[in-house]
XYZ file of C-alpha atoms in Angstrom:
304
model
C 103.316 107.473 29.813
C 99.632 107.272 31.652
C 100.219 103.002 31.863
C 104.161 103.807 32.673
C 102.833 106.215 35.485
C 99.866 103.946 36.776
C 102.756 101.041 36.902
C 104.814 102.770 38.905
C 102.368 104.108 41.541
C 101.108 100.243 41.794
C 104.399 99.127 41.682
C 105.260 101.410 44.656
C 101.985 100.880 46.341
C 102.713 97.018 46.458
C 106.150 97.672 47.753
C 105.337 98.200 51.706
C 103.455 94.828 51.737
C 106.052 93.091 49.836
C 108.571 94.094 52.300
C 106.566 93.000 55.367
C 105.902 89.897 53.878
C 109.715 89.714 53.215
C 110.511 90.375 56.882
C 108.056 87.975 58.189
C 109.650 85.306 56.250
C 113.086 86.272 57.429
C 112.076 85.626 61.236
C 112.816 82.304 62.560
C 109.925 80.981 64.851
C 112.147 82.262 68.189
C 112.174 85.568 66.593
C 107.719 85.053 66.112
C 107.120 83.612 69.455
C 109.373 86.788 71.329
C 107.791 89.231 69.391
C 104.080 88.101 69.860
C 105.134 87.797 74.115
C 106.042 91.294 73.743
C 103.508 92.801 71.862
C 101.065 90.718 74.371
C 102.968 92.224 77.411
C 102.754 95.683 75.597
C 99.165 95.695 75.281
C 99.040 94.395 79.098
C 101.335 97.597 80.080
C 98.442 99.999 78.000
C 95.580 98.716 80.264
C 96.301 100.463 83.489
C 96.999 103.652 81.360
C 93.599 102.847 79.409
C 92.069 102.443 82.939
C 93.041 105.825 84.267
C 91.894 107.793 81.975
C 88.561 106.284 81.123
C 88.079 105.915 84.854
C 88.211 109.778 85.160
C 85.994 110.298 82.692
C 83.637 107.995 84.522
C 79.809 109.934 85.863
C 79.106 108.539 88.934
C 76.605 105.984 87.235
C 79.401 104.295 85.948
C 82.214 104.926 88.616
C 80.629 102.150 91.142
C 79.007 99.698 88.572
C 79.800 95.538 89.206
C 81.799 94.076 87.369
C 83.621 97.340 86.796
C 84.006 98.274 82.527
C 87.634 100.069 81.585
C 85.907 101.962 78.790
C 83.669 104.759 79.913
C 80.325 104.558 77.951
C 79.128 108.260 78.520
C 82.168 110.515 78.827
C 81.905 113.438 80.745
C 84.279 116.527 81.977
C 82.166 117.194 84.511
C 84.765 115.093 87.130
C 87.163 117.707 86.428
C 84.827 120.388 86.812
C 83.821 119.148 90.114
C 88.000 118.903 91.321
C 88.027 123.020 90.781
C 84.626 124.377 91.587
C 84.541 122.344 95.027
C 87.365 124.254 96.354
C 86.381 127.858 94.602
C 85.152 129.061 98.102
C 87.482 127.530 100.119
C 90.502 129.258 101.690
C 92.982 127.346 99.288
C 91.596 126.675 96.162
C 92.553 123.376 93.657
C 94.530 125.712 91.748
C 96.876 126.856 94.044
C 97.809 123.448 95.052
C 98.580 122.710 91.035
C 100.256 125.887 90.884
C 102.877 124.871 93.787
C 103.300 121.569 92.360
C 104.461 123.002 88.920
C 106.575 125.405 90.512
C 108.412 123.288 92.959
C 108.349 120.405 89.635
C 109.918 122.659 87.029
C 112.870 123.950 89.521
C 113.028 121.354 91.389
C 113.922 118.797 88.761
C 115.875 121.516 86.618
C 118.234 121.707 90.050
C 118.602 117.938 90.573
C 120.024 118.127 86.931
C 122.800 120.647 87.085
C 123.656 119.505 90.485
C 124.042 115.601 89.753
C 126.220 116.964 86.702
C 128.244 119.119 88.376
C 128.745 116.331 90.969
C 129.628 113.452 89.126
C 131.954 115.490 86.716
C 134.861 115.589 88.767
C 134.139 112.505 90.301
C 134.326 111.124 86.251
C 137.345 113.159 84.619
C 139.674 113.898 87.731
C 140.971 111.677 90.145
C 141.388 113.415 93.143
C 142.162 111.407 96.575
C 139.427 109.933 97.436
C 137.288 109.777 94.615
C 136.453 106.260 94.709
C 135.830 106.047 98.388
C 133.474 109.543 98.013
C 131.658 107.441 94.959
C 131.349 104.415 97.048
C 129.213 106.590 100.442
C 127.219 107.583 97.662
C 126.432 104.451 96.428
C 125.647 102.892 99.478
C 123.674 106.229 100.458
C 120.973 104.167 97.922
C 119.725 102.022 100.733
C 118.899 104.241 102.981
C 114.666 104.406 102.515
C 113.295 107.796 102.993
C 111.683 106.980 106.489
C 115.153 106.520 107.833
C 116.512 110.158 106.469
C 113.192 112.358 108.181
C 114.504 113.105 110.815
C 117.708 114.663 109.550
C 116.039 116.354 106.934
C 113.463 118.026 109.075
C 116.305 119.578 111.581
C 118.688 120.581 108.479
C 115.573 122.692 107.324
C 114.538 124.158 110.248
C 117.914 125.157 110.943
C 118.205 126.669 107.590
C 114.995 128.643 108.665
C 113.045 127.649 105.010
C 109.971 126.177 106.423
C 106.869 126.794 104.230
C 108.808 128.165 101.682
C 109.775 126.476 97.950
C 112.906 125.954 99.037
C 112.089 123.206 101.757
C 109.904 121.750 98.499
C 113.550 121.870 96.407
C 116.277 121.108 98.509
C 115.704 118.046 99.854
C 115.887 116.553 96.387
C 118.766 118.366 94.972
C 121.090 115.803 96.729
C 119.875 112.659 94.298
C 122.185 109.664 94.603
C 120.850 108.004 91.480
C 120.994 110.896 89.403
C 125.040 111.234 90.289
C 125.122 107.976 90.002
C 123.765 107.551 86.093
C 125.392 110.799 85.074
C 129.038 109.269 86.587
C 128.565 106.454 84.888
C 127.645 108.175 81.372
C 130.530 110.347 81.933
C 132.742 107.443 82.017
C 132.082 106.735 78.556
C 133.360 110.330 77.346
C 136.980 110.171 76.037
C 139.601 111.648 77.580
C 140.836 112.579 74.556
C 137.864 115.210 74.017
C 138.718 116.866 77.183
C 142.765 116.813 76.414
C 141.921 118.800 72.994
C 139.799 121.091 74.840
C 142.582 122.022 77.276
C 145.263 122.583 74.529
C 142.413 124.385 72.604
C 142.650 126.988 75.696
C 139.296 125.936 76.908
C 138.818 126.337 80.742
C 137.041 123.855 82.772
C 133.374 125.239 82.911
C 133.643 125.531 79.032
C 134.766 122.250 78.792
C 131.334 121.163 81.253
C 129.264 123.398 79.411
C 130.353 122.619 75.483
C 132.181 119.161 75.599
C 130.457 117.001 78.563
C 126.725 118.229 78.572
C 125.726 117.813 74.566
C 127.483 114.326 75.185
C 125.801 113.291 78.141
C 122.114 114.621 76.974
C 120.678 111.271 77.540
C 121.582 111.133 81.048
C 120.339 114.569 81.941
C 116.889 113.557 79.783
C 116.700 110.289 82.442
C 117.711 112.153 85.425
C 115.103 114.899 84.457
C 112.305 112.147 84.369
C 113.176 110.236 87.472
C 113.805 113.328 89.297
C 110.538 114.958 88.064
C 108.556 111.534 88.836
C 109.770 111.580 92.763
C 108.975 115.703 93.326
C 105.529 115.603 91.408
C 104.467 112.743 93.560
C 106.346 113.674 96.826
C 103.706 114.164 99.589
C 106.584 114.136 102.570
C 107.628 118.086 101.938
C 103.843 119.517 102.520
C 103.427 117.067 105.336
C 106.900 117.801 107.259
C 107.992 121.402 106.297
C 104.181 122.914 105.420
C 102.314 124.235 108.170
C 100.711 126.960 105.952
C 98.245 125.349 103.392
C 98.897 127.630 100.805
C 102.373 126.485 100.033
C 101.448 122.725 99.894
C 101.219 121.036 96.478
C 98.618 118.861 94.590
C 99.773 115.576 95.778
C 99.126 116.407 99.593
C 95.465 117.713 98.195
C 94.588 114.520 96.564
C 95.456 112.199 99.624
C 93.355 114.598 101.931
C 90.314 114.863 99.083
C 88.320 111.868 100.068
C 89.335 112.039 104.078
C 87.202 112.916 107.190
C 84.037 112.412 104.739
C 80.354 111.143 105.593
C 80.808 108.379 103.002
C 82.869 106.459 100.392
C 81.044 108.122 97.556
C 81.370 111.692 97.984
C 83.837 113.318 95.708
C 85.422 110.352 93.942
C 84.659 111.749 90.686
C 86.964 114.603 91.491
C 89.722 112.243 92.954
C 89.840 110.131 89.495
C 90.401 113.504 87.606
C 93.008 114.661 90.096
C 94.407 111.360 90.013
C 94.976 111.389 85.892
C 96.260 115.318 86.445
C 99.350 113.743 88.575
C 99.740 111.015 86.064
C 99.558 112.773 82.851
C 102.827 115.263 83.055
C 104.863 111.883 83.548
C 103.626 110.334 81.029
C 104.306 112.758 78.956
C 107.802 113.286 80.134
C 108.439 109.570 79.504
C 107.075 109.067 75.996
C 109.003 112.367 74.972
C 112.438 111.365 76.418
C 112.050 107.263 76.295
C 114.783 106.621 73.634
C 117.162 108.683 75.675
C 116.721 106.560 78.647
C 117.447 103.691 77.211
C 120.603 105.193 75.746
C 121.351 106.192 79.072
C 120.977 102.575 80.377
C 122.772 100.899 77.942
C 126.162 103.016 79.084
C 125.684 102.959 82.515
C 126.043 99.265 82.588
C 122.315 99.222 84.103
C 120.651 95.868 82.549
């Protein structure tokens, strides 16, 4: 019995190796070359991520050496300490800017997903008069750059009386044309029979939307959430245009002014590197968590 158990354990240990070899044998030369190229591209895409993480952990002695090194030799967390300590005695500490960004990012992202879904649902499933024209106008609005709409945005925000409030950060992002487009294209793939079955069971419009449409379109919701969070989290324009009170400005604005108006270009560079990593990590974590849903959304929306 002991010998049989040992043989079984040895066979089970050899199976993964044999599976890998057979998998490699089944691949032709073209597949091997493509796999190798994709592996090289994956490594190249990882280099900037590795660099920004190591850059935030470098002391002054390694930050300005030439030629620069990617990997830090003497990692330190003093850069993050410097970032928050240098503004401890200031009127507005760095933690306040970070808190504003978190509040605006979370509330703004949720608002964009909800509004985009509510707008895409009637465009996709209710063929009201002019729905094609309305959707065409939404698609055409994708061509406008942000600089072209800054003045209309400022006029709207000023007339609403929400200057120096969180709503001035959030409202300019709620009308997301990219979010509506992705949600609408994904909802087009939902069978109309499901909606008809819900109506036959007595479900109202909001119940169909909340219990049938939203669960099916969760991949699209995740994609819109990632894109919206990235846009809101890194946005500086709302702090520049709509905020005269420094206490209401966000962390990206603080990062843009961190090394300005200094006597030399060396001061605060370690703090700026730490702040850049803080700006980068949330979007990276969200993308890694929802990457499969992003791929599913792109395959259904017709974007190749």
